Short mmCIF file of C-alpha atoms in Angstrom, two decimals:
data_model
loop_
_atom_site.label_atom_id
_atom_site.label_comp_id
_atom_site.label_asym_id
_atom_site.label_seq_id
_atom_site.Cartn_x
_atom_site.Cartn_y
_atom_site.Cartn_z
CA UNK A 1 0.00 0.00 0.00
CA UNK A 2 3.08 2.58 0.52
CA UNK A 3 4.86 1.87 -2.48
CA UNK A 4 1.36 2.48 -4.33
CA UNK A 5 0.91 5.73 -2.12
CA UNK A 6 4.25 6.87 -3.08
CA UNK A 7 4.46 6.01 -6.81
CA UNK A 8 0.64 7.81 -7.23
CA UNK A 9 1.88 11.28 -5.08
CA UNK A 10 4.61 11.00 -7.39
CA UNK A 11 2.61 10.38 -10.56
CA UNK A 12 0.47 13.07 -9.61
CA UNK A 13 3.07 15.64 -8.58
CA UNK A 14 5.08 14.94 -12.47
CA UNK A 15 1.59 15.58 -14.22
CA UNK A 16 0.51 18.26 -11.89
CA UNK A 17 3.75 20.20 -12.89
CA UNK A 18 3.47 19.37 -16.41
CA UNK A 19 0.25 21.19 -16.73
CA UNK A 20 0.48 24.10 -14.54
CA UNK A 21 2.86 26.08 -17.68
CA UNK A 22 -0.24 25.29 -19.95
CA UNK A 23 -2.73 26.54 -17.97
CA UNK A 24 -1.14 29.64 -16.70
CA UNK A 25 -0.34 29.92 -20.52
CA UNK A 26 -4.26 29.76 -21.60
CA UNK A 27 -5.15 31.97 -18.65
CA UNK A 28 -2.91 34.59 -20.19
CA UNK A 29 -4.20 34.20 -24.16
CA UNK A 30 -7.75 34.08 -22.40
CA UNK A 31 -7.74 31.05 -24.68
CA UNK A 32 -11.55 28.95 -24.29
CA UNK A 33 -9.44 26.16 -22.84
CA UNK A 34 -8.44 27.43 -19.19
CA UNK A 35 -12.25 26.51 -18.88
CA UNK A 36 -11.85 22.88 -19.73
CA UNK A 37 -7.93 21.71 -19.12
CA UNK A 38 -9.01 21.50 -15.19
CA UNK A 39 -11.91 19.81 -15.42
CA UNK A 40 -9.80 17.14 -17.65
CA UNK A 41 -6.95 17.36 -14.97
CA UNK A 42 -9.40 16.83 -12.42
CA UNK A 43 -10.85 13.63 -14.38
CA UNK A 44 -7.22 12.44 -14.71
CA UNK A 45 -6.44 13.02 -11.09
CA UNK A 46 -9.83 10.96 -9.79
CA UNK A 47 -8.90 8.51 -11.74
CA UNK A 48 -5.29 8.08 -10.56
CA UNK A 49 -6.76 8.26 -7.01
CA UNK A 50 -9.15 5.30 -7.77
CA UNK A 51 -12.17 7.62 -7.33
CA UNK A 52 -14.75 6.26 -9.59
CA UNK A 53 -17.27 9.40 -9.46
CA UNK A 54 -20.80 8.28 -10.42
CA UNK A 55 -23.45 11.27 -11.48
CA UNK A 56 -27.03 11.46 -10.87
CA UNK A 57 -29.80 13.61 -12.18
CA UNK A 58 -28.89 16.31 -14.77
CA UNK A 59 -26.62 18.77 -14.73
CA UNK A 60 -28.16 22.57 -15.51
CA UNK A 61 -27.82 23.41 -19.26
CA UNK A 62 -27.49 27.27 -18.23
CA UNK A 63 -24.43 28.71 -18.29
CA UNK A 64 -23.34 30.38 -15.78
CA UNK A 65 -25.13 28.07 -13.06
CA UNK A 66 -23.98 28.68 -9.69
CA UNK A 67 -23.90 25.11 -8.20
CA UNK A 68 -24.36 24.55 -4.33
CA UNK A 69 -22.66 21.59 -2.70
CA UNK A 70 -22.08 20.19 0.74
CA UNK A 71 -18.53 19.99 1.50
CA UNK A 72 -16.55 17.22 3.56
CA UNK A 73 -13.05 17.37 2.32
CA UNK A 74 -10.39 18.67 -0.24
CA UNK A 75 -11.13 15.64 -2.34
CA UNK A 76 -14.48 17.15 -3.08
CA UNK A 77 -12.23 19.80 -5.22
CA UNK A 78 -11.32 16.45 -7.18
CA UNK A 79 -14.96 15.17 -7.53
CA UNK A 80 -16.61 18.21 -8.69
CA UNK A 81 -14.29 19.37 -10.97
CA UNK A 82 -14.09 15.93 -12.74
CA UNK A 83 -17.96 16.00 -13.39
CA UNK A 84 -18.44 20.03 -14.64
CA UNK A 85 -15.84 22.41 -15.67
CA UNK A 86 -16.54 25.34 -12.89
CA UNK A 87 -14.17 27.63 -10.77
CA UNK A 88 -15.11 27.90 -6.87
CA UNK A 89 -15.52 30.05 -4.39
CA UNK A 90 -13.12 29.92 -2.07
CA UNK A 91 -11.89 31.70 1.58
CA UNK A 92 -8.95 34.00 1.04
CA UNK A 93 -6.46 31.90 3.47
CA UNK A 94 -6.18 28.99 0.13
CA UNK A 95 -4.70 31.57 -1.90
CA UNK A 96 -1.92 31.69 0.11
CA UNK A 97 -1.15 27.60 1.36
CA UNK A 98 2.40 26.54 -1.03
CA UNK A 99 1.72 24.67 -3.91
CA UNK A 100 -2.30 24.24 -3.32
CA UNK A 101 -2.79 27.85 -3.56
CA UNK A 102 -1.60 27.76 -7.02
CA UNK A 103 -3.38 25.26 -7.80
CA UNK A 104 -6.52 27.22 -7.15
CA UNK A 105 -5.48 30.27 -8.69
CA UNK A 106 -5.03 28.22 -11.36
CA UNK A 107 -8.75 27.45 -11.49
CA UNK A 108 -9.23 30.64 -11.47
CA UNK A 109 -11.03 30.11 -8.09
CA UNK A 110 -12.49 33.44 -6.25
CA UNK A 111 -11.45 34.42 -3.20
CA UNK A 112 -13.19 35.66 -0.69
CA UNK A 113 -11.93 37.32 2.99
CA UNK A 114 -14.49 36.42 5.78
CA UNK A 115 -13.06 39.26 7.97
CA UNK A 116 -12.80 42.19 5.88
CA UNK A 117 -16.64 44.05 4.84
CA UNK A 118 -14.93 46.72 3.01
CA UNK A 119 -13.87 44.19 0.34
CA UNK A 120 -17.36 42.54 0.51
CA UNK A 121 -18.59 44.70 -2.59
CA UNK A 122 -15.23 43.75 -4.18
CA UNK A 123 -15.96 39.93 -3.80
CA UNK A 124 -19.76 40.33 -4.82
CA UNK A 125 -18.71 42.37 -7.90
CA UNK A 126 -16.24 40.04 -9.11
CA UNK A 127 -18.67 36.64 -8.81
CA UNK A 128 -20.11 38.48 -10.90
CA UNK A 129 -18.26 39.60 -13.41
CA UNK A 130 -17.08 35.95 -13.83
CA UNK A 131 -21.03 34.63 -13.99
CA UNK A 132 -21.33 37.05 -17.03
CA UNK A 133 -18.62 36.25 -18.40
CA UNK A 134 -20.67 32.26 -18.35
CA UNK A 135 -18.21 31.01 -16.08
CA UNK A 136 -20.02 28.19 -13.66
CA UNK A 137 -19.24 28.60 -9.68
CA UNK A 138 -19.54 25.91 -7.25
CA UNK A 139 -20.11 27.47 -3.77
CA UNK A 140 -20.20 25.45 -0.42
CA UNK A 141 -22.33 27.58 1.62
CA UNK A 142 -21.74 25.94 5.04
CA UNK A 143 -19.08 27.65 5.13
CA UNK A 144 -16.65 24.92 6.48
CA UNK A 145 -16.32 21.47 5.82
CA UNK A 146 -18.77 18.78 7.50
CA UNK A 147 -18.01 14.99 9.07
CA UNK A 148 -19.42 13.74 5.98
CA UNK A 149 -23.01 12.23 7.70
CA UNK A 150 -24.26 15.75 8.48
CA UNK A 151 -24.77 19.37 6.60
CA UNK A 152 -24.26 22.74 8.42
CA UNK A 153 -27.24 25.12 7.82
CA UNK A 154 -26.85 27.34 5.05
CA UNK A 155 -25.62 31.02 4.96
CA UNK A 156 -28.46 32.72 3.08
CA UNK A 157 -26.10 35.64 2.42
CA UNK A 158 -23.77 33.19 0.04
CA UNK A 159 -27.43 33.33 -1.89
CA UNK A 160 -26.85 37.26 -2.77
CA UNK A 161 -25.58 36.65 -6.44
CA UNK A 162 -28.71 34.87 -7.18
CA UNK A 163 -31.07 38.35 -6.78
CA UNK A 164 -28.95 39.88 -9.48
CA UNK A 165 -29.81 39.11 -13.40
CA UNK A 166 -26.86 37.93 -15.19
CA UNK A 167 -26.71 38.19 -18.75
CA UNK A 168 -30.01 39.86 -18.42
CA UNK A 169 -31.75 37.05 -17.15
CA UNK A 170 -32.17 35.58 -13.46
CA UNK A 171 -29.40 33.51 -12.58
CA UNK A 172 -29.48 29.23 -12.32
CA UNK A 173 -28.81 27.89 -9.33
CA UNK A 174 -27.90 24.15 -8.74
CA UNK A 175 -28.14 22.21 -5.63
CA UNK A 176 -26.19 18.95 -5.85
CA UNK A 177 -25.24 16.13 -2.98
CA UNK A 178 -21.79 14.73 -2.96
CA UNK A 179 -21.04 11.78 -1.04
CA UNK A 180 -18.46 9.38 -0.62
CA UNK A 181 -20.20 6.06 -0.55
CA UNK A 182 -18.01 2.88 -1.16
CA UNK A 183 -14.66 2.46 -0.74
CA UNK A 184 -12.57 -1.02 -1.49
CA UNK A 185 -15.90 -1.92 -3.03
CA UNK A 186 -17.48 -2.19 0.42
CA UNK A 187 -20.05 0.63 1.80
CA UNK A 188 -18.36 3.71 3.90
CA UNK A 189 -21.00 3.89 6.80
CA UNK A 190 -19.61 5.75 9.75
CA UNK A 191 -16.66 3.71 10.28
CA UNK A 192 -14.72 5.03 7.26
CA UNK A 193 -15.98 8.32 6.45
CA UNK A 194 -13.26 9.84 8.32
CA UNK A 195 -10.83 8.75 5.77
CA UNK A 196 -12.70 10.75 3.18
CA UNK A 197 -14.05 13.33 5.91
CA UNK A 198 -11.43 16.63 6.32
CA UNK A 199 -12.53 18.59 9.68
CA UNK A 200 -11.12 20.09 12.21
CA UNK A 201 -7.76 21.11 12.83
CA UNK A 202 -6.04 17.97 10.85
CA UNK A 203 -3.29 19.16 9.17
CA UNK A 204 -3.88 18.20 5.19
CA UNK A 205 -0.74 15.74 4.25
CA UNK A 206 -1.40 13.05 7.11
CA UNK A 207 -5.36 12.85 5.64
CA UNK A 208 -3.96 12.84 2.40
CA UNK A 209 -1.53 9.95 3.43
CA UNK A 210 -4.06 7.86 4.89
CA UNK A 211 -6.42 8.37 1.70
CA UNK A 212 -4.18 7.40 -0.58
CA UNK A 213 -3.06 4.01 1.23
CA UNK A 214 -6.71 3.09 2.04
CA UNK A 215 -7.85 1.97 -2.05
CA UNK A 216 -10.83 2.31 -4.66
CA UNK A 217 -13.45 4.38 -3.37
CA UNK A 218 -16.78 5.62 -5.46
CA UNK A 219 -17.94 9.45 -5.41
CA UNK A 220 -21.92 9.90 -6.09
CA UNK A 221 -22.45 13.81 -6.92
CA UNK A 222 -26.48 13.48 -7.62
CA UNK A 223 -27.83 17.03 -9.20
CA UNK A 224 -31.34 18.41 -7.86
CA UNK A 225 -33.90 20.35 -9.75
CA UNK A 226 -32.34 23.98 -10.65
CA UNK A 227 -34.30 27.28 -9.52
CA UNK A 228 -33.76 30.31 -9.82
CA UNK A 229 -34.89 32.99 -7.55
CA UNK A 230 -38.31 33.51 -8.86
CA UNK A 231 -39.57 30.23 -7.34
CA UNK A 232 -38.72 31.56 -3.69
CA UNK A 233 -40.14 34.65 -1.81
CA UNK A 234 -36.43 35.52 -0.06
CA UNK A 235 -33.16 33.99 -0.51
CA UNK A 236 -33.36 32.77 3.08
CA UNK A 237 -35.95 30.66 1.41
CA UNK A 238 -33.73 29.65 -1.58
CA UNK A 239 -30.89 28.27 1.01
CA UNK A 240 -33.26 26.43 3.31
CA UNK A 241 -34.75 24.27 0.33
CA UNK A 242 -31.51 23.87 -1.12
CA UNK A 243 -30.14 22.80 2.06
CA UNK A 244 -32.76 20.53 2.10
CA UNK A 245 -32.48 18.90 -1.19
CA UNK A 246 -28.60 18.27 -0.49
CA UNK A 247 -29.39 16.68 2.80
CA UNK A 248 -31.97 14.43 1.17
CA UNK A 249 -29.70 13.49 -1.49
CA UNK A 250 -26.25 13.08 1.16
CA UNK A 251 -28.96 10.77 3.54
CA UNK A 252 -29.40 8.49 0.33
CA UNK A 253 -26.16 7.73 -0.57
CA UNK A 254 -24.97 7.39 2.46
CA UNK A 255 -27.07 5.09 2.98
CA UNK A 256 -27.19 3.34 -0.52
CA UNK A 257 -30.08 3.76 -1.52
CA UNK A 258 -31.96 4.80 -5.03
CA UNK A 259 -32.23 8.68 -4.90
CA UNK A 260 -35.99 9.41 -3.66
CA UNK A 261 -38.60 11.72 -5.03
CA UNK A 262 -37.48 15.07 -4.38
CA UNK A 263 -39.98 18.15 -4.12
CA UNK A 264 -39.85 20.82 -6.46
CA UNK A 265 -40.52 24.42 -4.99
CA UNK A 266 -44.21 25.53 -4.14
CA UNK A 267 -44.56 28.10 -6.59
CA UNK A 268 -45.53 32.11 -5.53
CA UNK A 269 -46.00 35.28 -6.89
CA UNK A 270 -43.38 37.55 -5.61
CA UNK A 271 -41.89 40.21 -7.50
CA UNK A 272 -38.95 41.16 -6.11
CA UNK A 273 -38.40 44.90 -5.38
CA UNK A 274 -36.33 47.19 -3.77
CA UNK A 275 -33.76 44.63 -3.20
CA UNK A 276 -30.49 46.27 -2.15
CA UNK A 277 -27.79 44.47 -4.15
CA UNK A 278 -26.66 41.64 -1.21
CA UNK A 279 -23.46 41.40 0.54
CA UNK A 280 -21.42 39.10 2.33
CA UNK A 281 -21.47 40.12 5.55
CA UNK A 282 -18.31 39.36 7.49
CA UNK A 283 -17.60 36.28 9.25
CA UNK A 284 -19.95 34.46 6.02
CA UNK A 285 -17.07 33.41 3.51
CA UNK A 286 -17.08 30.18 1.89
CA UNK A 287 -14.84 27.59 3.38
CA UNK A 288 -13.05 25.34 0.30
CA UNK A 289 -10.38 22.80 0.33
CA UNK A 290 -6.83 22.66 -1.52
CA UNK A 291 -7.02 23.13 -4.72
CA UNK A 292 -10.38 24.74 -4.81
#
């Protein structure tokens, strides 16, 4: 099991270097590409890992979509990429960890400071920007990572970019689940989520270690109904039934079962009004892992 550890960090670290020239390359020619070379790095990476990633539902055909995930590790970063060519949203502090940090700028990943509210308009104008410009975001608005069997509520203010028409129309947003649900071809149940699982203060290269000795694993990312904020009355009410639809979907593959009927959203007339363009209020940044 070490000798495959070592030989796949050292695979991984080769190609990683390889490509990192390119992309900075197609970032700078604002060449089509820098959309799609990650998301075929991130296919090449799962499957180096032995993370067979298996989709369900549809993925929105809207571009941008903003896509809303639960989070429980840095492999996530992996997963998600390797199933939709998007850029996240990520805290500041990842811009700044060695080698992962360029990795993310790489993605062309936005950053976001929790602390500081005078940059808040900064942050919210650039998501923007980028969703004109048809880029996808993935957000994870628990804003931390979770133990894998649980979500964190929602922050409703990560929701803001969604009251805003992009490209004159109102934005897509897309719940999806991701769960880590067999590994060495045997279910993960409590027991081994915490080698997939990245909280608390574990440094990143001892989980990273013990994931790459344990074997196969399989990734289900299952994609709910997209809305938009006309089918809610707030976007208080937009997180809560996405946070709902993740935790339904993260309860059935945990648990291995067929995805169940999902409700859609009652519909309401509410014309929205007076809105004042939202922020991020301090202390509400999205957590994201290496890479992200």
């Amino acid at each position: 099991m070490t000798i495959r550890a070592v030989l796949t960090l050292a695979v991984f670290l080769a190609w990683t270097v390889l490509l990192i020239p390119v992309q900075f390359l197609l970032i700078k020619t604002g060449s089509p590409l820098m959309r799609s070379l990650p998301h075929a790095y991130h296919r090449s990476v799962a499957w180096l890992l032995r993370v067979k990633v298996r989709r369900v539902g549809e993925l929105s055909a809207t571009a941008p979509t903003l896509f809303v995930s639960n989070h429980i590790s840095w492999l996530d970063i992996v997963v998600l990429s390797a199933v939709l060519p998007a850029s996240f949203i990520a805290k500041h502090e990842v811009g700044t960890w060695p080698f992962f940090g360029t990795l993310a700028r790489l993605q062309r990943t936005v950053f976001i400071e929790r602390e500081n509210r005078r940059r808040t308009a900064e942050h919210r104008d650039e998501m923007r920007e980028r969703l004109e410009q048809g880029d996808n975001l993935i957000l994870f608005p628990e804003g931390t990572s979770s133990d894998g069997l649980r979500i964190h509520s929602f922050k409703s203010a990560f929701f803001a970019a969604a009251e805003h028409p992009v490209r004159g129309r109102r934005l897509t947003v897309q719940p999806l689940s991701l769960g880590y649900a067999r590994l060495n071809h045997m279910p993960v149940g409590r027991r081994w989520m915490r080698i997939f699982a990245w909280v608390g203060d574990e440094d990143l290269l001892p989980h990273l270690w013990r994931f790459l000795k344990a074997g196969p694993c399989e990734a289900v990312v299952e994609f709910h109904q997209p809305v938009t904020m006309e089918d809610f009355a707030s976007r208080k009410g937009m997180a809560a039934w996405c946070h709902q639809r993740v935790l339904e979907g993260l309860s059935d593959i945990n648990a291995g079962r067929a995805p169940g009927q999902r409700s859609l959203p009652k519909p309401h007339h509410h014309h929205m009004h007076g809105h004042v363009a939202g922020a991020l209020p301090a202390g509400e940044a999205p957590a994201a892992a290496p890479g992200a």
